[in-house]
Coordinates of C-alpha atoms in Angstrom, one line a residue:
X270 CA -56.0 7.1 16.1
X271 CA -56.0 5.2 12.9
X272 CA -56.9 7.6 9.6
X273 CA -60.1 6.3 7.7
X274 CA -59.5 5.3 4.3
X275 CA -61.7 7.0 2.3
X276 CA -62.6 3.6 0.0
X277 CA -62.4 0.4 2.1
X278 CA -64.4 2.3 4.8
X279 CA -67.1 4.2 3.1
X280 CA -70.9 3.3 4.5
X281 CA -71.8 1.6 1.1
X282 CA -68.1 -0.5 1.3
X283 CA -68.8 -1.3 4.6
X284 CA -72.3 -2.9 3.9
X285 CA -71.1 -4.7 0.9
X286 CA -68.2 -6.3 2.3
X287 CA -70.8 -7.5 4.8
X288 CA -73.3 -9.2 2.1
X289 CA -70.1 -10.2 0.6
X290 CA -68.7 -12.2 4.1
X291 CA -72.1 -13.9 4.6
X292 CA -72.2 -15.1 1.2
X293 CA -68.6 -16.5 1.5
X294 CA -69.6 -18.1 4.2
X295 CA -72.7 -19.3 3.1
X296 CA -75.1 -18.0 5.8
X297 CA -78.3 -17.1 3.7
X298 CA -79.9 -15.8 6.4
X299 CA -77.5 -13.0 7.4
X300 CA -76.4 -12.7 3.7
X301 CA -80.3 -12.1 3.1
X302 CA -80.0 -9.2 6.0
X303 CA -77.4 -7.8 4.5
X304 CA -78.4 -7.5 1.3
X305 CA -81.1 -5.3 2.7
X306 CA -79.6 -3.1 4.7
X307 CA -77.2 -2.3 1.8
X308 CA -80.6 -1.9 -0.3
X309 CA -81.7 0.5 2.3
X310 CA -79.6 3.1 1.7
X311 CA -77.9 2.4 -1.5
X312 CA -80.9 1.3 -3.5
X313 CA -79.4 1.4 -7.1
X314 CA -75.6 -0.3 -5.8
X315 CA -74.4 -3.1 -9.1
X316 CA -73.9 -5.1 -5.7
X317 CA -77.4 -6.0 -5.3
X318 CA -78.6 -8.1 -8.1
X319 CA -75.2 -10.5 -8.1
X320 CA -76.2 -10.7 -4.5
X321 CA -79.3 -11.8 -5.2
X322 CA -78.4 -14.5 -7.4
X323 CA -76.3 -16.3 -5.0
X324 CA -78.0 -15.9 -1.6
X325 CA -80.9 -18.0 -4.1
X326 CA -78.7 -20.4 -5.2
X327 CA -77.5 -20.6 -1.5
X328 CA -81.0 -21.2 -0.7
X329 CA -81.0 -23.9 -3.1
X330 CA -78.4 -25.4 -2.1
X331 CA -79.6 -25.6 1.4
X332 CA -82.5 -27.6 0.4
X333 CA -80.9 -29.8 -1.8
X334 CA -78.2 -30.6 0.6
X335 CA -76.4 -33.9 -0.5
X336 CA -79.1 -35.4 -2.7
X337 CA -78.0 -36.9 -5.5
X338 CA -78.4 -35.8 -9.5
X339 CA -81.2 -37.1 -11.2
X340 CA -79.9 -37.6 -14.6
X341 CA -76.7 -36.6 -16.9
X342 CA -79.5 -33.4 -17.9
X343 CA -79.9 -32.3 -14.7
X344 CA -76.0 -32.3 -14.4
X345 CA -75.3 -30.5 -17.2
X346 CA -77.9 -27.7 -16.3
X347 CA -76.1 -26.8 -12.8
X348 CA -72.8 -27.1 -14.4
X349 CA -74.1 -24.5 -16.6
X350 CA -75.3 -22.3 -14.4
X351 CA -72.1 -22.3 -11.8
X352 CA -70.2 -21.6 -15.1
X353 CA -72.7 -18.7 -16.2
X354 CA -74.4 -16.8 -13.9
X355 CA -72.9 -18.0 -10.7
X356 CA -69.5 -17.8 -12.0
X357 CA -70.1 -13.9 -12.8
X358 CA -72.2 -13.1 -9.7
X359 CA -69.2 -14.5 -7.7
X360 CA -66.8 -12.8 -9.4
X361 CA -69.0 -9.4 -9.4
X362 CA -69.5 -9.3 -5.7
X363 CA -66.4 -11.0 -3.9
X364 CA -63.2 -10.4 -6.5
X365 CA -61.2 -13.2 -8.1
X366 CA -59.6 -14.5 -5.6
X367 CA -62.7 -15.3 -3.3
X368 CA -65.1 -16.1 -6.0
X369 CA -62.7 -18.9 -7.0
X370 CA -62.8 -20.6 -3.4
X371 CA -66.9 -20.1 -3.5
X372 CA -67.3 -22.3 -6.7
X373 CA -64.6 -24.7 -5.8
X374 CA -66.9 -25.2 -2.8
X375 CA -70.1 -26.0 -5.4
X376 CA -68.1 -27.6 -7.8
X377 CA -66.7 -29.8 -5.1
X378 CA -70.6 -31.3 -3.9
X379 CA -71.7 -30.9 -7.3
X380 CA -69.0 -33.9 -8.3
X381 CA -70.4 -35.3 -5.3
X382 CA -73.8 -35.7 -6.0
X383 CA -73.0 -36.8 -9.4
X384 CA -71.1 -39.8 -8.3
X385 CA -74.1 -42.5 -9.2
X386 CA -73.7 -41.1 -13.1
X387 CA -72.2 -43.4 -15.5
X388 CA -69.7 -42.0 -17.9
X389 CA -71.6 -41.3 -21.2
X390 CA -69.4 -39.5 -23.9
X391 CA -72.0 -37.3 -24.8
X392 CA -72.1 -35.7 -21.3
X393 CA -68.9 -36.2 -20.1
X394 CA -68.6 -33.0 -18.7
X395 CA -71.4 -34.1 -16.3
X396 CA -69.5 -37.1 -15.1
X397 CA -68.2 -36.3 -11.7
X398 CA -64.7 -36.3 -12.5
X399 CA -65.5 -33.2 -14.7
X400 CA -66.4 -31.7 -11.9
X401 CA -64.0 -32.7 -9.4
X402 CA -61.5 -31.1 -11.9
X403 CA -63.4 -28.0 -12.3
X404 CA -63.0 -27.8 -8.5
X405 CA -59.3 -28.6 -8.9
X406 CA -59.8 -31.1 -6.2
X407 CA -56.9 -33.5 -8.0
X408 CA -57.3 -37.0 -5.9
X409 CA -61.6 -37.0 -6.1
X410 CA -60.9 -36.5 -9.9
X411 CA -58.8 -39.0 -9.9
X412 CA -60.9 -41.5 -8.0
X413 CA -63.8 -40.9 -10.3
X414 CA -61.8 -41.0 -13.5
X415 CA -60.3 -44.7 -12.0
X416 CA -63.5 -45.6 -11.8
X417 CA -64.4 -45.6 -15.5
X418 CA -64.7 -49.0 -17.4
X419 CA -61.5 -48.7 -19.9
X420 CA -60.7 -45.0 -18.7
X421 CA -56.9 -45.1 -20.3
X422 CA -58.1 -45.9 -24.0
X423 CA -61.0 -43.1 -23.8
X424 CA -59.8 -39.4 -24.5
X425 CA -61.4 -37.6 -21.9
X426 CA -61.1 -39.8 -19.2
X427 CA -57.2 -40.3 -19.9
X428 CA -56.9 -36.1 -20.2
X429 CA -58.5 -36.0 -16.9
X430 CA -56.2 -38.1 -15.3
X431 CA -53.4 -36.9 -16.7
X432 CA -54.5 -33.4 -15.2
X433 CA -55.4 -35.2 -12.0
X434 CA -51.6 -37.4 -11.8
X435 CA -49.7 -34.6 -12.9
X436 CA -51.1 -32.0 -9.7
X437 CA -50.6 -35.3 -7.5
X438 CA -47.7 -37.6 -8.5
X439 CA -45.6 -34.9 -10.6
X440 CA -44.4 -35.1 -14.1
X441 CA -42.9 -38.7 -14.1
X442 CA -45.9 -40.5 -13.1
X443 CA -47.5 -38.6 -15.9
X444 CA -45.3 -38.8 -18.5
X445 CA -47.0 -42.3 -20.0
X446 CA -50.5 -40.5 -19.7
X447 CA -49.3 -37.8 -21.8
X448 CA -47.9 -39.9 -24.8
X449 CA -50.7 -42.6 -24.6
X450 CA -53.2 -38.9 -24.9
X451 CA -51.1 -37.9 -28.2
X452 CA -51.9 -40.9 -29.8
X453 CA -55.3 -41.2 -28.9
X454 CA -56.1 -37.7 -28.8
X455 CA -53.7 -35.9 -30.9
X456 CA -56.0 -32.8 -31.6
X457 CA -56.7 -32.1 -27.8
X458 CA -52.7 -32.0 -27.0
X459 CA -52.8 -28.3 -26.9
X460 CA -55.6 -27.8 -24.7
X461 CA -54.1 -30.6 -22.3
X462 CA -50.8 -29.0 -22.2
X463 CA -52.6 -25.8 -21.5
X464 CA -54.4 -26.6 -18.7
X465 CA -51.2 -28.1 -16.9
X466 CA -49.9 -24.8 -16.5
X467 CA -46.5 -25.6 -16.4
X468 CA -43.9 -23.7 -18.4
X469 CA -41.4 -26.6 -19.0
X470 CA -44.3 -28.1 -21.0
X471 CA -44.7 -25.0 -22.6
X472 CA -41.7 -24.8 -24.0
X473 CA -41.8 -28.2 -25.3
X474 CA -44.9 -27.5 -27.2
X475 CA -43.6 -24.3 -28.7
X476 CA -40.4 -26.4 -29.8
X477 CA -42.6 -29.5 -31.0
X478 CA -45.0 -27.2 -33.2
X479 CA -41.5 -25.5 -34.6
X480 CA -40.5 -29.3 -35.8
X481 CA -41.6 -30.6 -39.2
X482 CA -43.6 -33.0 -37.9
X483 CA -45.7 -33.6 -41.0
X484 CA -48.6 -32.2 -42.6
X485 CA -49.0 -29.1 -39.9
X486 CA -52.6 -30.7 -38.5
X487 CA -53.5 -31.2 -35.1
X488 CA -53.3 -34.9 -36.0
X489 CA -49.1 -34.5 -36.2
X490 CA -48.8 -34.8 -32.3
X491 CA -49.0 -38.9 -32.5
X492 CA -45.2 -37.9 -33.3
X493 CA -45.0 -35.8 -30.2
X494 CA -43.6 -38.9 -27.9
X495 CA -40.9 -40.2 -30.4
X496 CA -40.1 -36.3 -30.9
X497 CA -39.9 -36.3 -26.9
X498 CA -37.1 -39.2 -26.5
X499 CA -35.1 -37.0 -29.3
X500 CA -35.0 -33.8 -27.4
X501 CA -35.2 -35.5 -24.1
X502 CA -33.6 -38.8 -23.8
X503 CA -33.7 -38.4 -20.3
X504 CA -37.2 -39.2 -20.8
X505 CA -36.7 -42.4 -21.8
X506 CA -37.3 -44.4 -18.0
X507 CA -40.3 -42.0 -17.1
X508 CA -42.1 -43.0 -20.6
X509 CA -41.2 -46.8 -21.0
X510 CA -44.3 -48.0 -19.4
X511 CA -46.4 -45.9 -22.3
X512 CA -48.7 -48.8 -23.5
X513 CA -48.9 -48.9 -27.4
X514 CA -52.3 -49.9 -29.3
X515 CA -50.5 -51.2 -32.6
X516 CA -48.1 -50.8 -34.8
X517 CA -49.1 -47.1 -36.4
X518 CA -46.2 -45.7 -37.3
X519 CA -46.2 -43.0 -35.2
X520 CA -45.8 -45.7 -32.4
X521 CA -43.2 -47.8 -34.0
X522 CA -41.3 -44.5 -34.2
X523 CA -41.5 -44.3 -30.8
X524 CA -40.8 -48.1 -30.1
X525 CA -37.7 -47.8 -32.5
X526 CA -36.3 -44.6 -30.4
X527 CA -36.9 -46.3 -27.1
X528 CA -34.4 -49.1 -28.7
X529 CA -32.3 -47.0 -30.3
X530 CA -31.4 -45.5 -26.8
X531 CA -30.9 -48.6 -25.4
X532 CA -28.6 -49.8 -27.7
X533 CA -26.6 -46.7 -27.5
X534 CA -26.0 -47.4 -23.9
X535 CA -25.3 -51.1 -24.6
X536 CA -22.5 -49.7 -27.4
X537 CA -24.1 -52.1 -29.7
X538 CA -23.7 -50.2 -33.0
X539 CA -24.7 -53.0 -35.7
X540 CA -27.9 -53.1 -34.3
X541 CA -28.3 -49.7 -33.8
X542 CA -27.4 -49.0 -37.6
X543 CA -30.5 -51.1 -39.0
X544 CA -32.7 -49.0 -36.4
X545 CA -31.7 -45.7 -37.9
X546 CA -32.4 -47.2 -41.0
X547 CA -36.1 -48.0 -40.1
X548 CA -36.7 -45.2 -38.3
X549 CA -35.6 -42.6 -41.5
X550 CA -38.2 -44.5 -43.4
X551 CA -40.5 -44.1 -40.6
X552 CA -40.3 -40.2 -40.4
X553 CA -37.4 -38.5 -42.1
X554 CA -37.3 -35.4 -40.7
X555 CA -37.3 -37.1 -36.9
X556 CA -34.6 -39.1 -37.8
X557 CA -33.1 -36.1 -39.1
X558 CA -33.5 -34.4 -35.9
X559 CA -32.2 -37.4 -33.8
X560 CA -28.9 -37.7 -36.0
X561 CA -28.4 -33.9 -35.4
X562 CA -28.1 -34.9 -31.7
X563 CA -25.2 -37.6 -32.7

């Protein structure tokens, strides 16, 4: 006969873990049951109000079904309220781990009913790639983000697709996305990096913001790809199809180092002594870094 444990099967565990289920589930009728019983005898439980608040926003969402958003307002209010007060009522009543899969869920149909919303900068976080993101659901975000008139040269866009490709297609395919964001981003690098989660990147950061890149501003990651092909050459084939937007120097750096590596392979060192040349005028201390590798 199994031994009761004293915690996971006390009455009032027992009759949360049962408002808790039926709100995972999204049943509002037996969540709404539930949530009464456990009132019934444990009037005062810290369960009960975050109960509350999502069996309504259940009920909500079962009369709003699939039907689409209004207006970028009406986007950014529900956004607000899944990261506010849904977000905490979820985590209150059903732990991390569970509370995460709930809002992916409501993320998930909120991108969905923000599909017919055009990208507007000034609400871009109520564009429905935002929220396929937030949902981590990697190939929706990426659909919607395609979907944007002249998504690569517009920063939020290109960071969402980066976060989308890189989940997806791995660190290869993403490579391009990543230098093309420094240069057109530079003072969202950080953040981006962040949010990939991935400890190789990590380390690259920590070693890039080490490097005397210039005047220590966000804005001295537009040298973070020519930095790149100096302390990873083997970079060099996943980033050769980063597209350029001029001839800043940042990017003729990194035009100059993509050369330079070529030529070094080719054994072609007349050539490749006027390219050191330009590049030391370019950035001193990169060129600096690079001959230290020579």
């Amino acid at each position: 006969m199994q031994q009761l444990d004293i915690f996971n099967d006390s009455r009032d565990r027992v009759l949360i873990n049962a408002v808790a289920d039926a709100v995972g589930l999204g049943a509002v009728a037996q969540a709404r049951s539930a949530v009464e019983a456990l009132r019934a005898e444990f009037p005062h439980d810290r369960h009960l109000e975050p109960a509350a608040t999502l069996i309504e926003a259940l009920a909500v969402e079962e009369g709003t079904g699939s039907q689409p958003l209004a207006d970028h307002n009406a986007a950014i209010a529900a956004r607000q309220a899944l990261e506010g007060e849904l977000q905490n009522a979820a985590l209150m009543l059903l732990g991390s781990a569970a509370a995460t899969r709930w809002l992916a869920v409501r993320w998930r149909a909120l991108g969905r009913r923000a599909s017919a919303l055009a990208y507007a900068p000034e609400c871009a976080q109520a564009h429905a790639a935002a929220l396929f993101v937030a949902a981590c659901d990697w190939a929706q975000a990426a659909e919607a983000t395609a979907g944007i008139e002249s998504w690569r040269r517009k920063p939020q866009p290109l960071a969402w697709m980066v976060q989308a490709r890189w989940r997806l297609h791995g660190p290869d395919a993403t490579w391009p996305l990543l230098a093309e964001s420094a240069w057109l981003a530079p003072q969202h690098m950080p953040a981006l990096l962040a949010s990939l989660g991935d400890a190789r990147l990590n380390k690259l950061q920590r070693r890039f913001e080490a490097f005397d890149a210039g005047a220590g501003s966000a804005d001295d990651w537009v040298w973070w790809p020519a930095w790149l092909l100096v302390e990873q050459p083997l970079l060099a084939a996943p980033l050769d199809t980063a597209h350029t937007a001029g001839e800043a120097p940042h990017e003729r750096a990194f035009k100059r180092m993509q050369s330079l590596l070529r030529l070094e392979r080719q054994g072609r060192h007349h050539d490749i002594v006027a390219l050191r040349r330009e590049l030391q005028g370019l950035h001193p201390a990169l060129f600096a870094a690079y001959m230290a590798t020579r």
